[in-house]
Structures are given as structure tokens and as C-alpha cells.
Short mmCIF file of C-alpha atoms and ligand atoms in Angstrom, two decimals:
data_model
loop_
_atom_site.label_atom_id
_atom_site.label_comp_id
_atom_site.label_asym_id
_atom_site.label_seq_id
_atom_site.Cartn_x
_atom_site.Cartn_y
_atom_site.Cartn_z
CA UNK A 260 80.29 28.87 -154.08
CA UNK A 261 83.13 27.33 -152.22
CA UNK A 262 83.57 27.48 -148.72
CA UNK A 263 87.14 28.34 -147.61
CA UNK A 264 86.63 26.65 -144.01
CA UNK A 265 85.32 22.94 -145.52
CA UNK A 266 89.22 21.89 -145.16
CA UNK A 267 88.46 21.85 -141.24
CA UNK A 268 85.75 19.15 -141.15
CA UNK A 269 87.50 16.74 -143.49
CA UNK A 270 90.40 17.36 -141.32
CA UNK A 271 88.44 16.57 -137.96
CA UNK A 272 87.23 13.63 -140.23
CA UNK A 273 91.08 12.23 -140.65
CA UNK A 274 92.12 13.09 -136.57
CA UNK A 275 88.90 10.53 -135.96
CA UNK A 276 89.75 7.89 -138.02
CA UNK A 277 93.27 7.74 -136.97
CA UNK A 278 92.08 7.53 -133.24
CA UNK A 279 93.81 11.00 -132.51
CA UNK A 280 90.40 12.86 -132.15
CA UNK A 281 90.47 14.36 -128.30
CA UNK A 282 87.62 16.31 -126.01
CA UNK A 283 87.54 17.13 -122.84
CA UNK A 284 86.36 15.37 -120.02
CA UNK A 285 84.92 17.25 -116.33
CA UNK A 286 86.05 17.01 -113.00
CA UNK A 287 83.82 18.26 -110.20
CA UNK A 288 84.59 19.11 -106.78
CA UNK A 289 88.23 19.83 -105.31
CA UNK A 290 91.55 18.25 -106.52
CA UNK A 291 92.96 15.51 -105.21
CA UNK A 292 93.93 11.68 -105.20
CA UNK A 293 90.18 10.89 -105.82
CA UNK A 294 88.07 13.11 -107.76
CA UNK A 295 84.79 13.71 -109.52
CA UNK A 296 84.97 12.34 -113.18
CA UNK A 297 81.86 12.82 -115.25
CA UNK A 298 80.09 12.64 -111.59
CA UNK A 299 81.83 9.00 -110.58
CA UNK A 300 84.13 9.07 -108.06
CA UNK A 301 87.46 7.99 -109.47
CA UNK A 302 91.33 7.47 -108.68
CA UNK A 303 92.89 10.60 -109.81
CA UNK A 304 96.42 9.33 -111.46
CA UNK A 305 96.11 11.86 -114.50
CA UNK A 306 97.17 15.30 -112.06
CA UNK A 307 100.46 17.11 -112.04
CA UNK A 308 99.61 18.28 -108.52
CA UNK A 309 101.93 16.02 -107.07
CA UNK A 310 102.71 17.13 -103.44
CA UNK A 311 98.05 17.27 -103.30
CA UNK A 312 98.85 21.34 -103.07
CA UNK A 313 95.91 22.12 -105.32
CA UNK A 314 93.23 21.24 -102.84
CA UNK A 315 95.13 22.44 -99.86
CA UNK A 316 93.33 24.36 -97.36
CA UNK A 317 96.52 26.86 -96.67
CA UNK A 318 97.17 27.45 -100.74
CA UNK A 319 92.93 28.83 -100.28
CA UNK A 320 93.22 30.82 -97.47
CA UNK A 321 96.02 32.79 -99.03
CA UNK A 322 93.52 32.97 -102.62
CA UNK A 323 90.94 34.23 -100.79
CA UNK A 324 92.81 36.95 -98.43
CA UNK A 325 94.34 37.72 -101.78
CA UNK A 326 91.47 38.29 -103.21
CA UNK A 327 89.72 40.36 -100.40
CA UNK A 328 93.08 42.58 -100.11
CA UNK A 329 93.62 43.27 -103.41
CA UNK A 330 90.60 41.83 -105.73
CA UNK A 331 90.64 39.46 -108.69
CA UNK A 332 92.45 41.33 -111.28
CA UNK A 333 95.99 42.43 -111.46
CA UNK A 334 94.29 45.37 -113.79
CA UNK A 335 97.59 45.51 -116.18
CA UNK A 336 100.74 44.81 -117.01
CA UNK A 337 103.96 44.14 -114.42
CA UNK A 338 105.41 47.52 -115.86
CA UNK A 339 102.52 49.42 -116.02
CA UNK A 340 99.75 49.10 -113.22
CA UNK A 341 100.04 45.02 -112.23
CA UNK A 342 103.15 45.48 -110.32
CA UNK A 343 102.47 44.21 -106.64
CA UNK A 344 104.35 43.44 -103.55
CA UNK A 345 102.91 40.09 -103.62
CA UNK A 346 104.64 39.14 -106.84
CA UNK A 347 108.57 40.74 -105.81
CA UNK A 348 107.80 38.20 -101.96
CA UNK A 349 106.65 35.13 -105.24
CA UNK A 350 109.97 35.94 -107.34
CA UNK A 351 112.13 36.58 -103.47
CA UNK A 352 110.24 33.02 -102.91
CA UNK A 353 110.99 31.49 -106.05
CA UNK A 354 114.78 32.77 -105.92
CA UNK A 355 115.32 31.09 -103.00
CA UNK A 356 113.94 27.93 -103.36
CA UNK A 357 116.32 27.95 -106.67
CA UNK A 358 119.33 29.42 -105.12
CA UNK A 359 119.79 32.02 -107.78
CA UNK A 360 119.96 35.55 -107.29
CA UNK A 361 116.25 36.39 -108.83
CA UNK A 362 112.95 34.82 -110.28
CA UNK A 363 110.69 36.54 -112.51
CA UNK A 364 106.97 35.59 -112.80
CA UNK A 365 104.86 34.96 -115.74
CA UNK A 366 101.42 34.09 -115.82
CA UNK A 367 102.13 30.52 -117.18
CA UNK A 368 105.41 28.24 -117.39
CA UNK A 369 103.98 28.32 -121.57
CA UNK A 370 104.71 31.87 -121.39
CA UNK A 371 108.04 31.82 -119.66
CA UNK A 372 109.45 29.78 -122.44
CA UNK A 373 108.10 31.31 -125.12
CA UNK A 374 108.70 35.03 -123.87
CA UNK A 375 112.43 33.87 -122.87
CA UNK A 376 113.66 31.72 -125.56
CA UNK A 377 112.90 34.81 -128.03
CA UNK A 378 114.68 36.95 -125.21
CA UNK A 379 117.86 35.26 -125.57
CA UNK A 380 118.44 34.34 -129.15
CA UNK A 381 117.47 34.86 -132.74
CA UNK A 382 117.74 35.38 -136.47
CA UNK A 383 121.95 34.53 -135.97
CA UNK A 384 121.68 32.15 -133.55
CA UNK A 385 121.50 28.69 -133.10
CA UNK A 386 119.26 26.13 -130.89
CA UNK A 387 120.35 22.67 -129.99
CA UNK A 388 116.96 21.03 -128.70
CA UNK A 389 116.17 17.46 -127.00
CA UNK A 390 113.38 15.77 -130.04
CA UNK A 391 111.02 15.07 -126.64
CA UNK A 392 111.12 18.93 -125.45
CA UNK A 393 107.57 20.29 -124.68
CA UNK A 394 105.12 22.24 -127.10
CA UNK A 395 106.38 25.47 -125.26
CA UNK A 396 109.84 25.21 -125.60
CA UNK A 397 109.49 23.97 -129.20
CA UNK A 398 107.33 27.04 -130.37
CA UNK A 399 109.68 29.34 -128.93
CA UNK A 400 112.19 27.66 -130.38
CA UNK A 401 110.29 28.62 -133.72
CA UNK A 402 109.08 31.87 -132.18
CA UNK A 403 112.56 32.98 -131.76
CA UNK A 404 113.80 32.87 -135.38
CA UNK A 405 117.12 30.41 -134.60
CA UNK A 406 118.64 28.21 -136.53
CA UNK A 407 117.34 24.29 -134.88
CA UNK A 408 118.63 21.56 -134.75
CA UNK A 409 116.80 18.88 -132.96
CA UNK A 410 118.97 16.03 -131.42
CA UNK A 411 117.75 12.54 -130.03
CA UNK A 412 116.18 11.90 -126.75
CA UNK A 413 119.09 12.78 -124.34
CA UNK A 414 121.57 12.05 -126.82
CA UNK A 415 125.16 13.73 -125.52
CA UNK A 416 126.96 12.32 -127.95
CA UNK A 417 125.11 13.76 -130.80
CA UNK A 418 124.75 17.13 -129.47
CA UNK A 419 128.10 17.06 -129.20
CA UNK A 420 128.79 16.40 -132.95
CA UNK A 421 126.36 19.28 -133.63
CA UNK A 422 127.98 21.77 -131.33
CA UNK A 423 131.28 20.29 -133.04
CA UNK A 424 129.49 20.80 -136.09
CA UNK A 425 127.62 23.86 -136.44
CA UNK A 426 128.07 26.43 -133.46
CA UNK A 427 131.10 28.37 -135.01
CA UNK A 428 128.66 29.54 -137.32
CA UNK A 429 126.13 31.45 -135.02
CA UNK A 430 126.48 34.32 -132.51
CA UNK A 431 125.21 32.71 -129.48
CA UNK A 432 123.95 29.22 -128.92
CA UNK A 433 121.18 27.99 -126.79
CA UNK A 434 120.84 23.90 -125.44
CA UNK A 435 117.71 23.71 -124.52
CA UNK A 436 116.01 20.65 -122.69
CA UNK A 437 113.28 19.72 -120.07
CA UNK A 438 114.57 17.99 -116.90
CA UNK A 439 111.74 15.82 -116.48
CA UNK A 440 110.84 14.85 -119.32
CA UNK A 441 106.62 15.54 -119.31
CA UNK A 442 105.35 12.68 -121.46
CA UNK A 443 107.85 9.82 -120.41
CA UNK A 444 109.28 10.61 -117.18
CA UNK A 445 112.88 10.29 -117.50
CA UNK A 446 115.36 12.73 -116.76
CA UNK A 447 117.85 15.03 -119.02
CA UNK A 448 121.78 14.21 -118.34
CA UNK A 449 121.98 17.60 -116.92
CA UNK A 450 125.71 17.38 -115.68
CA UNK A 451 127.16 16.28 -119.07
CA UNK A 452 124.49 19.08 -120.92
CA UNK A 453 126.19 21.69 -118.54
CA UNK A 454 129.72 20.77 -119.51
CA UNK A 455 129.03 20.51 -123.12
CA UNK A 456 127.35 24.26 -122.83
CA UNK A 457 130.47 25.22 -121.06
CA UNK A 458 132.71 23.58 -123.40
CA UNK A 459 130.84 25.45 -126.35
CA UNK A 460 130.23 28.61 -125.07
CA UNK A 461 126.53 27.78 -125.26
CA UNK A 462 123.90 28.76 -122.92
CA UNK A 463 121.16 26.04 -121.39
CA UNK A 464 118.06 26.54 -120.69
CA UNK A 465 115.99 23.65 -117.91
CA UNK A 466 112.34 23.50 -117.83
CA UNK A 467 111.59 22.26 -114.44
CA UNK A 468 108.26 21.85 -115.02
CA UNK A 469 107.84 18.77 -113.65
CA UNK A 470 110.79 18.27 -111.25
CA UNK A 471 110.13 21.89 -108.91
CA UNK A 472 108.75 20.82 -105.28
CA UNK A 473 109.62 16.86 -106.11
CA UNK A 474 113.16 16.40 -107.30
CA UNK A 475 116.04 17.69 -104.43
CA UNK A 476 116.86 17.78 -101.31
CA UNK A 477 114.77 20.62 -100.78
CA UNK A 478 112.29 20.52 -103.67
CA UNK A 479 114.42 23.06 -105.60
CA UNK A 480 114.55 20.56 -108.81
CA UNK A 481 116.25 18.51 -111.20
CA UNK A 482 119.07 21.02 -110.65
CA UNK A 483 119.31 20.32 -107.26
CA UNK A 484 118.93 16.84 -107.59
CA UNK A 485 122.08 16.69 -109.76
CA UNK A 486 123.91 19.26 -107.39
CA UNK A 487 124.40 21.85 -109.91
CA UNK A 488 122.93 25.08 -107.99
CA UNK A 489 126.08 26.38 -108.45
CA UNK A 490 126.23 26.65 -112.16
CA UNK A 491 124.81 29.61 -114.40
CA UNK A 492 121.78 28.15 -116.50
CA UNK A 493 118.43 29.71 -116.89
CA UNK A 494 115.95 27.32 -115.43
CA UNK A 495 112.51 28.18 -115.92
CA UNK A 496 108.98 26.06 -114.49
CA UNK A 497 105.46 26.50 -113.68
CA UNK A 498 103.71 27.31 -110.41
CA UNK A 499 100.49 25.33 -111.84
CA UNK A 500 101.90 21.35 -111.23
CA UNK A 501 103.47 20.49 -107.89
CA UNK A 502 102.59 24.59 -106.65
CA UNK A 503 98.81 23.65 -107.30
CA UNK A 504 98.46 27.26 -108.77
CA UNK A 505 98.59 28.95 -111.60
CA UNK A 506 101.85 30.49 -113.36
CA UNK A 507 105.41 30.28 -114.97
CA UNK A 508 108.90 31.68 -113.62
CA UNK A 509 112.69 31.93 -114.85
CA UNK A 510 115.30 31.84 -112.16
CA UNK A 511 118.67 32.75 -112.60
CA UNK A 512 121.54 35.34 -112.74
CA UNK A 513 120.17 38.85 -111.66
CA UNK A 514 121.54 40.52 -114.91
CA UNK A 515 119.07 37.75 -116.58
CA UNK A 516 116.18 38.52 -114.82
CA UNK A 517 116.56 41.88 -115.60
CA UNK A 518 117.22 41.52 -118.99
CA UNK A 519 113.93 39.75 -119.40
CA UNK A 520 112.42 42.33 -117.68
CA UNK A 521 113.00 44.44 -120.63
CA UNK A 522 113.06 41.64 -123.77
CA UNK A 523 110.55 39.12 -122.70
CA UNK A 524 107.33 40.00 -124.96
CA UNK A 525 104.98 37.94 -122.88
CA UNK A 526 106.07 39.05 -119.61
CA UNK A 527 105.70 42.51 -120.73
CA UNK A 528 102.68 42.66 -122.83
CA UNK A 529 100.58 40.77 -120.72
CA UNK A 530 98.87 41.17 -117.62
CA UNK A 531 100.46 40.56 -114.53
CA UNK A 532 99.12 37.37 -112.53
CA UNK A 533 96.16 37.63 -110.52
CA UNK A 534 96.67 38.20 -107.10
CA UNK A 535 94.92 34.83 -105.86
CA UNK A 536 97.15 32.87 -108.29
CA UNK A 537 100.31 34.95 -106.90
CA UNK A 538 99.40 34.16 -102.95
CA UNK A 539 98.55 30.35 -103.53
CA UNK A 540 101.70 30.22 -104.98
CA UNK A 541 103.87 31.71 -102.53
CA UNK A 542 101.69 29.76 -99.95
CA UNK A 543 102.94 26.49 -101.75
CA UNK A 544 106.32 27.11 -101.99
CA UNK A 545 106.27 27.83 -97.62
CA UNK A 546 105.13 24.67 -97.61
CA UNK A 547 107.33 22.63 -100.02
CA UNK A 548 110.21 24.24 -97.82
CA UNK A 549 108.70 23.21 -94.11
CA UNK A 550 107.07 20.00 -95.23
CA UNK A 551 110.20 17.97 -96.67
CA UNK A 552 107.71 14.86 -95.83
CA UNK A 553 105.16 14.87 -98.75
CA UNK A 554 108.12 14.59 -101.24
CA UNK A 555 109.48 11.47 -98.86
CA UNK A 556 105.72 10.06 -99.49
CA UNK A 557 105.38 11.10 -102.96
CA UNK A 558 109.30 9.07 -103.49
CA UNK A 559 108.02 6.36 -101.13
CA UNK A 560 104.85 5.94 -103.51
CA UNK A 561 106.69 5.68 -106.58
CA UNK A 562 108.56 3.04 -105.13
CA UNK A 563 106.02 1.15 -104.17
CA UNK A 564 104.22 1.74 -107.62
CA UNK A 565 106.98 0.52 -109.69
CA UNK A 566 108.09 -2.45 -107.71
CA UNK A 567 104.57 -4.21 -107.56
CA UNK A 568 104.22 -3.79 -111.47
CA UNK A 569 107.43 -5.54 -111.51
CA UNK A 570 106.15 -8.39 -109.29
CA UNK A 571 102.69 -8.58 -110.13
CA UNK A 572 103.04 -7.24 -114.15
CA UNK A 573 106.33 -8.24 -115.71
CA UNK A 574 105.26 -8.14 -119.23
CA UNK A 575 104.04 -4.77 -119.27
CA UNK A 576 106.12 -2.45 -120.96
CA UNK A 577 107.39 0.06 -118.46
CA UNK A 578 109.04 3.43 -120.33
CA UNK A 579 112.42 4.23 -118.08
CA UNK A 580 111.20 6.60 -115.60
CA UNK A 581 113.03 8.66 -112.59
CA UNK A 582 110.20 10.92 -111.37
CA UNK A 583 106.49 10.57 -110.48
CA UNK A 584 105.66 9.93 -114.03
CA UNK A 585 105.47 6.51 -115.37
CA UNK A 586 103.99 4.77 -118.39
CA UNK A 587 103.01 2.03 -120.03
CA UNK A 588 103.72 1.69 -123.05
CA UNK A 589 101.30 0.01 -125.77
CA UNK A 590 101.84 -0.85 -129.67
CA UNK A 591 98.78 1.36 -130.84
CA UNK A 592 96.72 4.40 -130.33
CA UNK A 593 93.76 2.32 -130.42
CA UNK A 594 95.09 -0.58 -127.81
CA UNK A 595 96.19 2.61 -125.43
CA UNK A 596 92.24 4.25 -125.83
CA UNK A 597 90.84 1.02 -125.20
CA UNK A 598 92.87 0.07 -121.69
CA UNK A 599 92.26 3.94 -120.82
CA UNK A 600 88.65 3.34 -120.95
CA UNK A 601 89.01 0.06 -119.27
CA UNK A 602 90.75 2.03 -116.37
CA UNK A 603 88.01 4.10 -116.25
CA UNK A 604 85.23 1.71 -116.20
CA UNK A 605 87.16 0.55 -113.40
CA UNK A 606 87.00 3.76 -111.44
CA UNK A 607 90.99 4.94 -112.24
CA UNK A 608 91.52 7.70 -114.20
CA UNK A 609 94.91 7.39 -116.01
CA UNK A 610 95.11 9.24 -119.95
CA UNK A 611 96.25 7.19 -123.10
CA UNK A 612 98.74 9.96 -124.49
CA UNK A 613 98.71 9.29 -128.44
CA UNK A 614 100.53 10.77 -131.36
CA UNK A 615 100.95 13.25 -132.07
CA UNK A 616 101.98 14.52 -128.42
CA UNK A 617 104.14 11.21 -128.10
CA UNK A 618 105.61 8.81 -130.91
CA UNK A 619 104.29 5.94 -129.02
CA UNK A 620 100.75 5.52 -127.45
CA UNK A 621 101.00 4.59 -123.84
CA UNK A 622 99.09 5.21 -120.77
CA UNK A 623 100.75 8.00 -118.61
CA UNK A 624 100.66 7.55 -114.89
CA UNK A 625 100.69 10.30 -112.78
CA UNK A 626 101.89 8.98 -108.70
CA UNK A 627 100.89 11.76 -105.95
CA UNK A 628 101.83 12.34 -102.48
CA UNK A 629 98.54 11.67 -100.78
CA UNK A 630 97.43 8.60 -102.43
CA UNK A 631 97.28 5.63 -100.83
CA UNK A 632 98.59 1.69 -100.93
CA UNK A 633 94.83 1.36 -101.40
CA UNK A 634 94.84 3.59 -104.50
CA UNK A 635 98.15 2.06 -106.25
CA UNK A 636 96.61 -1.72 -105.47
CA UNK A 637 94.07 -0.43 -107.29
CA UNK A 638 95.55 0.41 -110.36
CA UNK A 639 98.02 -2.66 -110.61
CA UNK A 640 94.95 -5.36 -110.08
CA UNK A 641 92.74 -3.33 -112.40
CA UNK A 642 95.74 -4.16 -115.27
CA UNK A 643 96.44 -7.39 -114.21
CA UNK A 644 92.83 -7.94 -115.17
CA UNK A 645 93.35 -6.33 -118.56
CA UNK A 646 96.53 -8.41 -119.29
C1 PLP B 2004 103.19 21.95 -118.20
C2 PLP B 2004 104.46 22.33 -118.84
C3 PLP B 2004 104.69 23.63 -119.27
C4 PLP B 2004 103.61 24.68 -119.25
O1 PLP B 2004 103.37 25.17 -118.00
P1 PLP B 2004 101.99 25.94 -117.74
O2 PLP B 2004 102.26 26.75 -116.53
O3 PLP B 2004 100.97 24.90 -117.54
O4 PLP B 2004 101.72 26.78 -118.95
C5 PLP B 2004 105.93 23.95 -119.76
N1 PLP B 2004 106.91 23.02 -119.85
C6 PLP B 2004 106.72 21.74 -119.48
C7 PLP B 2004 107.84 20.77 -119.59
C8 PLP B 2004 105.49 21.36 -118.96
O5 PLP B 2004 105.29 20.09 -118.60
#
């Protein structure tokens, strides 16, 4: 007898022995800049809740009141029964922050992408995609049928010769990029992508993951940041990193919005988010609006982050950064594991990101709003010890 699953041990068995082999690891208590690691208190620098929403007392109150108004499940889909007032006042919310004309919510920024991307293109089309884009935008690449082509990290020059290239031969044509880029930090050249989609007759598409409630004058984004409101793109992003909730959106034109309304396959064949998920939400963007000074602190940190590894660590290899992500980059998987557990040992909690998420191992910083000189010290003595 043969056994037609043995293939998944011996492949476990090859993720180990290249050092790849992950599990997960649990945090107690509420989020925040210190939390509950295996039971030891630790420096949390591994959290996408940069603006320290997640723990917020105001993002719970509105959860809860949620919850007693309306109870924990939204019961069905957005076109069927899930549709509630609480989501249009989210996608009103969301639309605003954004400047566009509408928002529509999905229950995760994974699902935005994935139901969107295979919304606006397929079978005759053609995808122009940044090599670092995340899982979600890369499977609905896939999902979506296109022609891809992948070009370098941020490489304008290339896509041009692509667009040059190839996109005379498709329908419609669809750049798509994230603006912070999650697992390095950096940010896409959104001004020359937006000319070079206008020059084309091309379509992009901005996952602001990352970059909604930190990047901007008013937390808008990487869009903002660049002072592109103005233009038509279709920028999607989560409400579960710097919204400490739970959920995905695309903002944009109105005739988008509702065309997704009627295309996107996970927006309409899932359930609609839960109502505690849909009030923290709106609760957080209220507050990224009135409280301009946790992205000044979350800014000021990162400053003061990068300039004492520059003092105090000059041979560390820093990977270009613009944003609250920053890492450090190291010449194996293994070297990365070992300094992560170092960090650990040392009461910081920081990941070693490995191939195959990233091409190179490094250990991924992640600077919030509420932690402390005390906290980034911390960090920098801890690897001036490892060096
Ligand atoms: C986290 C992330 C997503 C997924 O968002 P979720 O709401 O967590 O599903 C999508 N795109 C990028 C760039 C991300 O970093």
C-alpha cells in the first residue's frame, strides 16, 4: 500500500533542514508596545498596530456597543442579509479619509485584492507587478487569469520597456504595486507609476496596507504623502494594521465601487464583517483624523530609531526604509533565527523574516507610536551586544 499523503512529511522534513520551518508563537493579554510572549513580558517590535489602536480603550467601547446593538454576527452576505448602517458610516469613513468619492469594505485587505484584481482584469489582459508585491496581490494576480509580467523592485525604467513592450497586445492593463512595501519598508515611486499608467492607458492599483493612518498629512496614505489625491487609481488597504481591527477596503471612483459591488467574488460571496470589527474600525479612523499627534510620535520614533543605529551600529546592514518598518539585514536564514532568538532571550520581540517570504533573511523591525526612548535603547544595546 502506498500512502498518497507521505509527500507531506518529507516535505516538512526539507522546510526544517533549510531553516524555513515556522510555528506560531502566543501572546497573552492586550496589544501594545510591551506584551505577553510565551508568558514573559517582552518589547513588542513585531506589530503592525502602529498608531497602539489595537489596545485602545475607545476602538473597545465601540466593539462592545457593537456587539450589544447588533450581536456578533453579520448573519450573511453585504447583498443579502449583512448589509448594515454601520458598514455605509465605515465606507462614508473610509471615503473620506481617502478623498475619493466611495470605499467599499471587505472582511480582510487579503480579500480586497484578491476579489478586485479579478474584478478588473482577465483572460485578455495584462498585469505589470512590482517582484516584492504581497502574497495577496500576487494570487490575485494569478486568480485573475492575466497575462504577468513581474518587473524589479520599483524599477520605472523597466516597466516602462514592458508597457513599451507588451501592452498593445492586451485589452486593459493593470500596474499593480504596494506603497509600503510590507517586508522591507521602502516606498513605491508612486508619481512616476501614475504617469507611466497615464501614459499607457493602464490602470494602478496601491495597496496601502501599511502606509493608511501613518503616511500623510492626515493619515490618508502613501497617496497623500506623494500629493496625488487627485488622481484616479484604485487604492485598496486593511483596517487590521494601523486601524487595530479587522478588515480590507478599496477606495476610489464611485463607478468603481460600484462596479465591485457587482464583480468582486469575495465581497459578494462572503459574509459581511462583523459588527464589532466594523465599529472598532470606524472608531479608529475618528481618531487617526483628531489625533494628528500619534503619527508625529510614531515619525519622531523612527527618527530616533534609525539615527542611534547609525551612531551606535554602523556596520549593521540597514535595508532603505521610509516608513515604520526597518530591517536588518543578515547573510543567512540561520544567522537571522539565531539573532531573533537572541532578541528574545533579551526580552525584544523582533521576527527573522526568511525565504521564502523575502530573498534575503533579515530581522524586520516594526517602530510604534507609544513606545518609548526606553524601549528603542533597548533594542539598539541588545544588538550592539550581538555584534
Ligand atoms: C497585511 C497586508 C495585506 C492583508 O491584509 P489583511 O487585512 O491582514 O488580510 C494586504 N496587503 C499588504 C501589503 C499587507 O501588508
Amino acid at each position: 500500500m502506498t500512502d498518497p499523503y507521505a509527500w507531506i512529511e518529507q516535505s516538512l522534513t526539507t522546510i526544517h533542514r533549510a531553516d524555513w520551518y515556522r510555528s506560531v508563537q502566543t501572546i497573552n493579554g492586550r496589544p501594545g508596545a510591551t506584551v505577553l510572549l510565551e508568558g514573559r513580558e517582552v518589547i513588542n517590535f513585531a506589530s503592525n498596530d502602529y498608531l497602539g489602536l489595537a489596545g485602545d480603550e475607545r476602538l473597545m467601547t465601540a466593539a462592545i456597543a457593537a456587539i450589544q446593538e447588533f450581536g456578533t454576527g453579520s448573519t450573511g452576505s453585504r447583498l443579502l442579509s449583512g448589509h448594515k448602517q454601520l458598514h455605509k458610516e465605515l465606507e462614508r469613513a473610509i471615503a473620506s479619509l481617502k478623498q475619493t468619492e466611495d470605499a467599499l469594505v471587505f472582511s480582510s485587505g487579503y480579500l480586497a485584492n484578491l476579489g478586485t484584481i479579478t474584478a478588473l482584469v482577465g483572460k485578455r489582459d495584462l498585469i505589470l507587478a512590482d517582484e516584492y508585491n504581497h502574497s495577496s496581490l500576487k494570487n490575485g494576480a494569478i486568480l485573475s487569469g492575466a497575462t504577468i509580467i513581474e518587473y524589479p523592485h520599483a524599477d520605472v525604467q523597466t516597466l516602462k520597456c514592458e508597457l513599451q513592450r507588451l501592452r498593445q497586445n492586451y485589452r486593459r492593463c493593470l500596474i499593480i504595486t504596494d506603497s509600503i512595501f510590507s517586508m522591507d519598508g521602502d516606498l513605491c515611486p508612486l508619481p512616476a507609476l501614475l504617469d507611466l499608467a497615464q501614459e499607457f492607458n493602464s490602470m494602478l492599483l496601491v495597496d496601502e496596507a501599511h502606509a493608511t493612518g501613518v503616511l500623510g498629512k492626515t493619515g490618508a496614505g502613501c497617496v497623500e504623502h506623494f500629493g496625488c489625491t487627485k488622481h484616479q487609481l484604485v487604492q485598496i488597504g486593511t483596517m487590521s494594521k494601523a486601524l487595530g481591527s479587522l478588515g480590507g477596503y478599496v477606495a476610489g471612483s464611485a463607478n468603481l465601487i460600484d462596479f465591485l459591488r457587482n464583480r468582486a467574488p469575495t465581497w459578494i460571496y462572503t459574509t459581511a464583517l462583523s459588527p464589532a470589527d466594523t465599529a472598532a474600525a470606524l472608531a479608529a479612523i475618528n481618531i487617526v483624523q483628531q489625533e494628528p499627534q500619534r503619527r508625529t510620535q510614531l515619525w519622531r520614533n523612527v527618527d530616533y530609531f534609525k539615527n542611534l543605529i547609525k551612531q551606535q551600529l554602523p556596520n549593521l546592514k540597514l535595508l532603505p526604509s521610509e516608513s515604520p518598518i526597518i530591517c536588518l539585514q543578515f547573510s543567512s536564514a540561520t544567522d537571522a533565527l539565531k539573532a531573533g532568538k537572541q532578541l528574545k532571550l533579551a526580552g525584544i520581540f523582533a521576527p527573522a523574516i526568511r525565504p521564502p517570504t523575502v530573498p534575503t533573511s533579515r530581522i524586520r523591525i516594526s517602530v510604534m507610536a507609544t513606545h518609548t526612548e526606553t524601549h528603542i535603547d533597548k533594542l539598539v544595546e541588545t544588538f550592539q551586544t550581538m555584534n
